[in-house]
Amino acid sequence: MALKRTLSLTLVSFYGLGTILGAGIYALIGEVAKEAGNFTPVSFIIASVLALFTAFSYAELSARFPQSAGSALYVRQAFKKAWLSGLVGWLVVLTGVTSAATIALGFASYFVLLLPVSPLLSVTVLVLLLGALTLWGIRESATVIMVMTLIEIGGLLLIIFYGRHAFAALGNSHWTWPSSMQGILIGAFIAFYAYIGFEDMVNTSEETINPEKNLPRGIFIALGGAMLLYLLVAIVVIITLPTELLTRSNMPLIEIITYQGHSPLLFTLIALIAIMNGILVQIIMASRLIYGMAKQDNAPAVFAHVYEKTHTPVYATVLVVAMILLFAYALPIATLAKLTSTIILCVFMLVHASLIAIKLGNRQKPSSFSVPIGIPILAILLTLGFLGMQLWIAH
């Protein structure tokens, strides 16, 4: 049984924006700020450049091959190696799982402000409930994602409103450029994780209406919206909060509210919704990718089973939920974020290489979207440089 095409450009754009925002700004801006300090916006800008180049490759490939399995499919089409395609697919699944586990731990940090319960208990209940929602149906899940994305955008706009005076103060701020770029680059490496999500959109190809046009458009709508919001919020955070508070806080967005004498209750609820949104889209992405790989014989055939009533891949979803809980129990949030960024950067290099190989082997452009071959070449160089700097800093 096939998946059902029900996602419009609006829904798929909100799907992408929801996973980008939920995965990043609410859960990890504190980790970025601890490394980059007042230069947190610079870290986000560096990360956004790499994300943009990657988005170009995914946009063209999604137009050429509008099918589930995403990165794994692109690698197979380019190199005709089933084992390499399978490896890439499972690596992307791993990034989705670790991403969801990361923000699930972020959820626990916010939720304890409302109810003093064990973080593992709140994470377990949350992931199980979201897994059940995913099994309900893609249109229902995507509608919930759209509503939650609107709420989380509202939360970020609330932060920007509370910190609006920061933009006037920005011109009067005098910061000395640091003698070492290490903190900024480490911050950028963590911040890049905050942009992960747009590549998940391609795994909904078989559930998107007119995917050849709507997926490339949706990718850039989602990424562009996230870039703007990230930059504005990062500026507010570093201008509004004292440096010592910024570097020791696990939840600087909450600090923005409380530092100005307001109750954090409303924003805490919004943050919880935002993080739930990020987990939900990762469950959808990873389960659809496993489903797509099962159809290509890169995963056990049982994961290609689609439940007749809901048209959802039930066994693939159950597997993803179990993996998320395992990683959430095992690793701390910063470690998960760095692991996710490292894996996904390696996958992105293979995707860029796939686009280059496909372009060289087939010069016919897709009907809806195409980029110059120099874009994926430059993207590979940037990614290699980014990974190389991180390895150098780590040692």
Tab-separated table of C-alpha atoms in Angstrom:
chain	number	residue	atom	x	y	z
A	1	MET	CA	0.000	0.000	0.000
A	2	ALA	CA	1.343	3.436	-0.969
A	3	LEU	CA	1.567	6.572	1.122
A	4	LYS	CA	-1.042	9.260	0.477
A	5	ARG	CA	-0.259	12.692	-1.033
A	6	THR	CA	-1.881	15.232	1.280
A	7	LEU	CA	0.842	17.812	2.060
A	8	SER	CA	0.495	21.208	0.378
A	9	LEU	CA	3.301	23.774	0.050
A	10	THR	CA	2.041	25.444	3.228
A	11	LEU	CA	2.020	22.235	5.248
A	12	VAL	CA	5.393	21.026	4.007
A	13	SER	CA	6.949	24.457	4.681
A	14	PHE	CA	5.625	24.487	8.227
A	15	TYR	CA	6.808	20.905	8.621
A	16	GLY	CA	10.346	22.003	7.749
A	17	LEU	CA	10.240	25.201	9.774
A	18	GLY	CA	8.866	23.303	12.744
A	19	THR	CA	11.710	20.822	12.852
A	20	ILE	CA	14.379	23.488	12.340
A	21	LEU	CA	13.075	25.773	15.074
A	22	GLY	CA	12.185	23.023	17.513
A	23	ALA	CA	15.553	21.391	17.114
A	24	GLY	CA	17.583	24.497	17.642
A	25	ILE	CA	16.805	27.794	19.198
A	26	TYR	CA	14.739	26.556	22.131
A	27	ALA	CA	16.978	23.670	23.126
A	28	LEU	CA	20.505	24.735	22.204
A	29	ILE	CA	21.028	28.485	22.074
A	30	GLY	CA	22.368	28.278	25.619
A	31	GLU	CA	25.009	25.763	24.529
A	32	VAL	CA	26.058	28.022	21.639
A	33	ALA	CA	26.221	31.050	23.928
A	34	LYS	CA	28.467	29.223	26.386
A	35	GLU	CA	31.042	28.782	23.627
A	36	ALA	CA	30.683	31.983	21.597
A	37	GLY	CA	29.503	34.448	24.255
A	38	ASN	CA	28.725	37.844	22.741
A	39	PHE	CA	29.581	36.485	19.306
A	40	THR	CA	26.716	33.994	19.329
A	41	PRO	CA	25.077	35.712	16.304
A	42	VAL	CA	28.333	35.232	14.371
A	43	SER	CA	28.235	31.512	15.118
A	44	PHE	CA	24.693	31.331	13.784
A	45	ILE	CA	25.656	33.258	10.638
A	46	ILE	CA	28.575	30.900	9.925
A	47	ALA	CA	26.308	27.901	10.399
A	48	SER	CA	23.616	29.423	8.182
A	49	VAL	CA	26.015	29.825	5.243
A	50	LEU	CA	26.819	26.119	5.268
A	51	ALA	CA	23.137	25.266	5.690
A	52	LEU	CA	22.202	27.408	2.692
A	53	PHE	CA	24.672	25.682	0.378
A	54	THR	CA	23.368	22.335	1.554
A	55	ALA	CA	19.789	23.425	0.927
A	56	PHE	CA	20.612	24.111	-2.726
A	57	SER	CA	21.739	20.521	-3.236
A	58	TYR	CA	18.709	19.057	-1.498
A	59	ALA	CA	16.354	21.339	-3.409
A	60	GLU	CA	17.612	20.171	-6.802
A	61	LEU	CA	17.772	16.516	-5.833
A	62	SER	CA	14.255	16.609	-4.400
A	63	ALA	CA	13.055	18.019	-7.719
A	64	ARG	CA	14.880	15.319	-9.681
A	65	PHE	CA	13.846	12.395	-7.451
A	66	PRO	CA	10.566	13.109	-5.624
A	67	GLN	CA	10.519	9.865	-3.643
A	68	SER	CA	10.899	8.810	-0.024
A	69	ALA	CA	14.353	7.712	1.198
A	70	GLY	CA	15.902	11.135	0.558
A	71	SER	CA	19.676	11.102	0.927
A	72	ALA	CA	19.885	7.322	0.570
A	73	LEU	CA	18.011	7.503	-2.729
A	74	TYR	CA	20.241	10.286	-4.062
A	75	VAL	CA	23.414	8.348	-3.256
A	76	ARG	CA	22.034	5.229	-4.933
A	77	GLN	CA	21.057	7.166	-8.058
A	78	ALA	CA	24.514	8.735	-8.253
A	79	PHE	CA	26.843	5.856	-7.406
A	80	LYS	CA	24.691	2.748	-7.967
A	81	LYS	CA	26.017	1.231	-4.736
A	82	ALA	CA	23.332	-0.378	-2.616
A	83	TRP	CA	25.600	-0.703	0.426
A	84	LEU	CA	26.542	2.986	0.308
A	85	SER	CA	22.920	3.987	-0.081
A	86	GLY	CA	21.973	1.839	2.887
A	87	LEU	CA	24.783	3.271	4.994
A	88	VAL	CA	23.730	6.836	4.234
A	89	GLY	CA	20.111	6.039	4.954
A	90	TRP	CA	20.850	4.575	8.358
A	91	LEU	CA	23.172	7.483	9.169
A	92	VAL	CA	20.346	9.906	8.426
A	93	VAL	CA	18.012	7.831	10.579
A	94	LEU	CA	20.629	8.053	13.316
A	95	THR	CA	20.759	11.844	13.022
A	96	GLY	CA	16.987	12.028	13.268
A	97	VAL	CA	16.993	9.812	16.320
A	98	THR	CA	19.814	11.674	18.077
A	99	SER	CA	18.221	14.983	17.133
A	100	ALA	CA	14.917	13.954	18.674
A	101	ALA	CA	16.711	12.622	21.753
A	102	THR	CA	18.579	15.925	22.095
A	103	ILE	CA	15.493	18.078	22.105
A	104	ALA	CA	13.611	15.571	24.255
A	105	LEU	CA	16.206	16.264	26.947
A	106	GLY	CA	15.635	19.966	26.307
A	107	PHE	CA	11.938	19.329	26.914
A	108	ALA	CA	12.743	17.790	30.290
A	109	SER	CA	14.716	20.913	31.277
A	110	TYR	CA	11.692	23.125	30.619
A	111	PHE	CA	9.047	20.718	31.928
A	112	VAL	CA	10.640	20.463	35.362
A	113	LEU	CA	9.819	24.162	35.807
A	114	LEU	CA	6.152	23.190	35.728
A	115	LEU	CA	6.170	19.796	37.427
A	116	PRO	CA	9.016	18.358	39.521
A	117	VAL	CA	9.097	14.963	37.823
A	118	SER	CA	11.976	12.789	36.726
A	119	PRO	CA	13.435	13.910	33.375
A	120	LEU	CA	13.411	10.329	32.124
A	121	LEU	CA	9.734	9.981	32.977
A	122	SER	CA	8.755	13.149	31.130
A	123	VAL	CA	10.901	12.173	28.129
A	124	THR	CA	9.426	8.671	27.994
A	125	VAL	CA	5.801	9.799	28.163
A	126	LEU	CA	6.410	12.556	25.624
A	127	VAL	CA	8.098	10.358	23.019
A	128	LEU	CA	5.478	7.620	23.337
A	129	LEU	CA	2.628	10.105	22.900
A	130	LEU	CA	4.244	11.699	19.861
A	131	GLY	CA	4.883	8.272	18.376
A	132	ALA	CA	1.180	7.523	18.737
A	133	LEU	CA	0.311	10.804	17.008
A	134	THR	CA	2.632	9.919	14.140
A	135	LEU	CA	0.788	6.638	13.678
A	136	TRP	CA	-2.524	8.493	13.528
A	137	GLY	CA	-1.823	9.855	10.033
A	138	ILE	CA	0.452	12.208	8.111
A	139	ARG	CA	-2.169	14.862	7.405
A	140	GLU	CA	-3.230	14.925	11.042
A	141	SER	CA	0.391	15.048	12.194
A	142	ALA	CA	1.267	17.783	9.687
A	143	THR	CA	-1.707	19.875	10.786
A	144	VAL	CA	-0.610	19.582	14.415
A	145	ILE	CA	2.915	20.520	13.322
A	146	MET	CA	1.637	23.629	11.545
A	147	VAL	CA	-0.293	24.769	14.622
A	148	MET	CA	2.650	24.117	16.939
A	149	THR	CA	5.027	25.881	14.546
A	150	LEU	CA	2.843	28.984	14.597
A	151	ILE	CA	2.926	28.855	18.398
A	152	GLU	CA	6.707	28.505	18.543
A	153	ILE	CA	7.168	31.353	16.062
A	154	GLY	CA	4.954	33.376	18.378
A	155	GLY	CA	7.244	32.466	21.260
A	156	LEU	CA	10.319	33.695	19.419
A	157	LEU	CA	8.518	36.886	18.434
A	158	LEU	CA	7.663	37.312	22.119
A	159	ILE	CA	11.366	37.086	22.988
A	160	ILE	CA	12.186	39.596	20.259
A	161	PHE	CA	9.467	41.917	21.582
A	162	TYR	CA	10.697	41.709	25.176
A	163	GLY	CA	14.238	42.350	23.995
A	164	ARG	CA	13.420	44.917	21.315
A	165	HIS	CA	15.574	47.546	23.014
A	166	ALA	CA	18.582	45.366	22.243
A	167	PHE	CA	18.523	46.403	18.593
A	168	ALA	CA	18.884	50.067	19.500
A	169	ALA	CA	21.727	49.218	21.873
A	170	LEU	CA	23.494	47.106	19.265
A	171	GLY	CA	24.954	50.131	17.507
A	172	ASN	CA	26.408	51.415	20.770
A	173	SER	CA	28.038	48.125	21.712
A	174	HIS	CA	31.806	47.940	21.422
A	175	TRP	CA	33.171	44.430	21.406
A	176	THR	CA	36.751	43.508	20.721
A	177	TRP	CA	37.118	40.695	18.238
A	178	PRO	CA	38.424	37.690	20.189
A	179	SER	CA	42.067	36.719	19.809
A	180	SER	CA	40.958	33.155	19.069
A	181	MET	CA	38.108	32.007	16.849
A	182	GLN	CA	37.845	28.738	18.734
A	183	GLY	CA	34.747	29.618	20.755
A	184	ILE	CA	32.960	31.059	17.728
A	185	LEU	CA	33.731	27.999	15.602
A	186	ILE	CA	32.675	25.552	18.298
A	187	GLY	CA	29.521	27.617	18.688
A	188	ALA	CA	28.960	27.476	14.930
A	189	PHE	CA	29.393	23.708	14.974
A	190	ILE	CA	26.699	23.405	17.647
A	191	ALA	CA	24.557	26.052	15.933
A	192	PHE	CA	24.642	24.105	12.686
A	193	TYR	CA	22.615	21.480	14.474
A	194	ALA	CA	19.935	24.146	14.873
A	195	TYR	CA	19.535	24.313	11.089
A	196	ILE	CA	19.122	20.583	10.655
A	197	GLY	CA	15.607	19.812	9.536
A	198	PHE	CA	15.214	21.142	6.020
A	199	GLU	CA	16.758	17.927	4.682
A	200	ASP	CA	14.059	15.968	6.513
A	201	MET	CA	11.470	17.487	4.224
A	202	VAL	CA	12.580	15.403	1.240
A	203	ASN	CA	11.501	12.246	3.049
A	204	THR	CA	7.883	13.373	2.722
A	205	SER	CA	8.147	13.429	-1.096
A	206	GLU	CA	5.610	10.655	-1.560
A	207	GLU	CA	3.142	12.462	0.700
A	208	THR	CA	3.623	15.933	-0.821
A	209	ILE	CA	1.400	17.340	-3.547
A	210	ASN	CA	3.446	18.269	-6.648
A	211	PRO	CA	6.761	17.565	-4.869
A	212	GLU	CA	8.936	18.593	-7.837
A	213	LYS	CA	7.917	22.211	-7.241
A	214	ASN	CA	6.682	22.336	-3.668
A	215	LEU	CA	9.662	20.676	-1.993
A	216	PRO	CA	12.368	23.060	-3.318
A	217	ARG	CA	10.162	26.030	-2.490
A	218	GLY	CA	9.330	24.667	0.934
A	219	ILE	CA	12.996	24.037	1.751
A	220	PHE	CA	13.956	27.669	1.143
A	221	ILE	CA	10.865	29.067	2.865
A	222	ALA	CA	11.595	27.017	5.980
A	223	LEU	CA	15.331	27.702	6.043
A	224	GLY	CA	14.948	31.412	5.310
A	225	GLY	CA	12.418	31.854	8.090
A	226	ALA	CA	14.647	30.029	10.553
A	227	MET	CA	17.721	32.069	9.607
A	228	LEU	CA	15.942	35.362	10.237
A	229	LEU	CA	14.436	34.309	13.554
A	230	TYR	CA	17.710	32.799	14.799
A	231	LEU	CA	19.685	35.938	14.076
A	232	LEU	CA	17.164	38.249	15.743
A	233	VAL	CA	16.845	36.071	18.840
A	234	ALA	CA	20.621	35.629	19.153
A	235	ILE	CA	21.087	39.409	19.066
A	236	VAL	CA	18.442	39.886	21.749
A	237	VAL	CA	20.039	37.246	23.962
A	238	ILE	CA	23.591	38.591	23.867
A	239	ILE	CA	22.567	42.243	24.287
A	240	THR	CA	19.937	41.748	26.983
A	241	LEU	CA	21.658	39.282	29.310
A	242	PRO	CA	24.863	39.992	31.226
A	243	THR	CA	27.749	37.856	30.005
A	244	GLU	CA	28.104	35.918	33.254
A	245	LEU	CA	24.403	35.032	33.269
A	246	LEU	CA	24.460	34.133	29.595
A	247	THR	CA	27.354	31.705	29.901
A	248	ARG	CA	26.022	29.824	32.926
A	249	SER	CA	22.352	29.601	31.951
A	250	ASN	CA	20.891	26.440	30.459
A	251	MET	CA	17.789	28.324	29.295
A	252	PRO	CA	18.737	31.852	28.197
A	253	LEU	CA	15.383	32.416	26.507
A	254	ILE	CA	13.663	31.951	29.860
A	255	GLU	CA	16.246	34.294	31.388
A	256	ILE	CA	15.206	37.007	28.914
A	257	ILE	CA	11.703	36.872	30.369
A	258	THR	CA	12.617	36.665	34.051
A	259	TYR	CA	15.482	39.177	33.803
A	260	GLN	CA	12.942	41.821	32.851
A	261	GLY	CA	10.590	40.897	35.680
A	262	HIS	CA	8.007	38.894	33.727
A	263	SER	CA	6.584	35.482	34.586
A	264	PRO	CA	8.166	32.705	32.508
A	265	LEU	CA	5.054	30.503	32.584
A	266	LEU	CA	3.681	31.414	29.151
A	267	PHE	CA	7.028	31.123	27.439
A	268	THR	CA	7.774	27.843	29.199
A	269	LEU	CA	4.572	26.395	27.757
A	270	ILE	CA	5.479	27.709	24.307
A	271	ALA	CA	8.969	26.229	24.576
A	272	LEU	CA	7.523	22.849	25.490
A	273	ILE	CA	5.247	22.956	22.448
A	274	ALA	CA	8.160	23.965	20.225
A	275	ILE	CA	10.304	21.089	21.404
A	276	MET	CA	7.423	18.639	21.018
A	277	ASN	CA	7.113	19.860	17.458
A	278	GLY	CA	10.766	19.165	16.747
A	279	ILE	CA	10.519	15.625	18.079
A	280	LEU	CA	7.346	14.907	16.121
A	281	VAL	CA	8.847	15.860	12.773
A	282	GLN	CA	11.963	13.799	13.460
A	283	ILE	CA	9.839	10.734	14.182
A	284	ILE	CA	8.005	11.288	10.903
A	285	MET	CA	11.240	11.796	8.970
A	286	ALA	CA	13.081	8.783	10.331
A	287	SER	CA	10.115	6.431	9.983
A	288	ARG	CA	9.489	7.515	6.372
A	289	LEU	CA	13.160	7.093	5.567
A	290	ILE	CA	13.218	3.569	6.983
A	291	TYR	CA	10.034	2.859	5.017
A	292	GLY	CA	11.677	4.135	1.836
A	293	MET	CA	14.829	2.111	2.447
A	294	ALA	CA	12.783	-1.027	3.060
A	295	LYS	CA	11.217	-0.541	-0.369
A	296	GLN	CA	14.751	-0.398	-1.823
A	297	ASP	CA	15.888	-3.494	0.126
A	298	ASN	CA	18.194	-1.418	2.336
A	299	ALA	CA	16.138	-2.274	5.417
A	300	PRO	CA	14.112	-5.338	6.443
A	301	ALA	CA	10.945	-5.662	4.370
A	302	VAL	CA	8.729	-5.543	7.458
A	303	PHE	CA	9.438	-1.812	7.756
A	304	ALA	CA	7.748	-1.201	4.404
A	305	HIS	CA	4.437	-2.293	5.912
A	306	VAL	CA	1.819	0.478	5.838
A	307	TYR	CA	-1.178	0.323	8.159
A	308	GLU	CA	-4.289	0.215	5.999
A	309	LYS	CA	-6.471	2.578	8.029
A	310	THR	CA	-3.973	5.392	8.614
A	311	HIS	CA	-1.578	4.912	5.671
A	312	THR	CA	1.396	5.180	8.035
A	313	PRO	CA	4.491	2.920	8.341
A	314	VAL	CA	3.708	1.388	11.714
A	315	TYR	CA	6.729	-0.856	12.346
A	316	ALA	CA	9.194	1.777	11.178
A	317	THR	CA	7.608	4.268	13.566
A	318	VAL	CA	7.823	1.877	16.519
A	319	LEU	CA	11.515	1.289	15.796
A	320	VAL	CA	12.247	5.025	15.671
A	321	VAL	CA	10.465	5.691	18.968
A	322	ALA	CA	12.461	2.938	20.678
A	323	MET	CA	15.757	4.304	19.328
A	324	ILE	CA	14.968	7.851	20.481
A	325	LEU	CA	14.307	6.674	24.016
A	326	LEU	CA	17.528	4.655	24.051
A	327	PHE	CA	19.684	7.639	23.058
A	328	ALA	CA	17.853	10.014	25.399
A	329	TYR	CA	18.603	7.676	28.293
A	330	ALA	CA	22.256	7.238	27.330
A	331	LEU	CA	23.821	10.592	26.345
A	332	PRO	CA	23.813	14.248	27.532
A	333	ILE	CA	22.373	17.006	25.343
A	334	ALA	CA	25.621	18.677	24.195
A	335	THR	CA	27.160	15.330	23.245
A	336	LEU	CA	24.063	14.395	21.265
A	337	ALA	CA	24.093	17.725	19.419
A	338	LYS	CA	27.762	17.429	18.424
A	339	LEU	CA	27.294	13.794	17.397
A	340	THR	CA	24.309	14.742	15.261
A	341	SER	CA	26.187	17.592	13.581
A	342	THR	CA	29.196	15.398	12.796
A	343	ILE	CA	27.133	12.601	11.262
A	344	ILE	CA	24.909	14.889	9.230
A	345	LEU	CA	27.876	16.840	7.846
A	346	CYS	CA	29.337	13.578	6.538
A	347	VAL	CA	25.983	12.715	4.981
A	348	PHE	CA	25.742	16.170	3.434
A	349	MET	CA	29.123	15.721	1.754
A	350	LEU	CA	27.886	12.517	0.145
A	351	VAL	CA	24.711	14.275	-0.986
A	352	HIS	CA	26.732	17.087	-2.569
A	353	ALA	CA	28.953	14.510	-4.260
A	354	SER	CA	25.835	12.728	-5.508
A	355	LEU	CA	24.512	15.883	-7.122
A	356	ILE	CA	27.870	16.483	-8.818
A	357	ALA	CA	27.949	12.912	-10.151
A	358	ILE	CA	24.353	13.117	-11.357
A	359	LYS	CA	24.957	16.435	-13.095
A	360	LEU	CA	28.067	15.121	-14.825
A	361	GLY	CA	26.328	11.927	-15.859
A	362	ASN	CA	23.051	13.510	-16.925
A	363	ARG	CA	23.207	17.076	-18.163
A	364	GLN	CA	19.470	17.386	-18.629
A	365	LYS	CA	18.148	19.816	-16.033
A	366	PRO	CA	15.067	19.000	-13.981
A	367	SER	CA	12.005	20.929	-14.999
A	368	SER	CA	11.539	22.847	-11.763
A	369	PHE	CA	14.860	23.617	-10.045
A	370	SER	CA	18.578	23.440	-10.819
A	371	VAL	CA	21.785	24.958	-9.446
A	372	PRO	CA	25.223	25.464	-11.060
A	373	ILE	CA	27.614	22.577	-10.472
A	374	GLY	CA	29.915	24.944	-8.602
A	375	ILE	CA	27.405	25.121	-5.735
A	376	PRO	CA	27.784	21.498	-4.554
A	377	ILE	CA	31.546	21.650	-5.184
A	378	LEU	CA	31.895	24.706	-2.962
A	379	ALA	CA	29.567	23.103	-0.421
A	380	ILE	CA	31.879	20.078	-0.139
A	381	LEU	CA	34.885	22.337	0.421
A	382	LEU	CA	33.048	24.328	3.096
A	383	THR	CA	31.896	21.165	4.835
A	384	LEU	CA	35.383	19.657	4.797
A	385	GLY	CA	36.786	22.879	6.191
A	386	PHE	CA	34.137	22.966	8.893
A	387	LEU	CA	34.810	19.376	9.944
A	388	GLY	CA	38.563	19.889	9.759
A	389	MET	CA	38.428	22.908	12.038
A	390	GLN	CA	36.395	20.975	14.568
A	391	LEU	CA	38.868	18.090	14.575
A	392	TRP	CA	41.747	20.539	14.970
A	393	ILE	CA	40.027	22.321	17.844
A	394	ALA	CA	39.141	19.026	19.525
A	395	HIS	CA	42.787	17.985	19.558
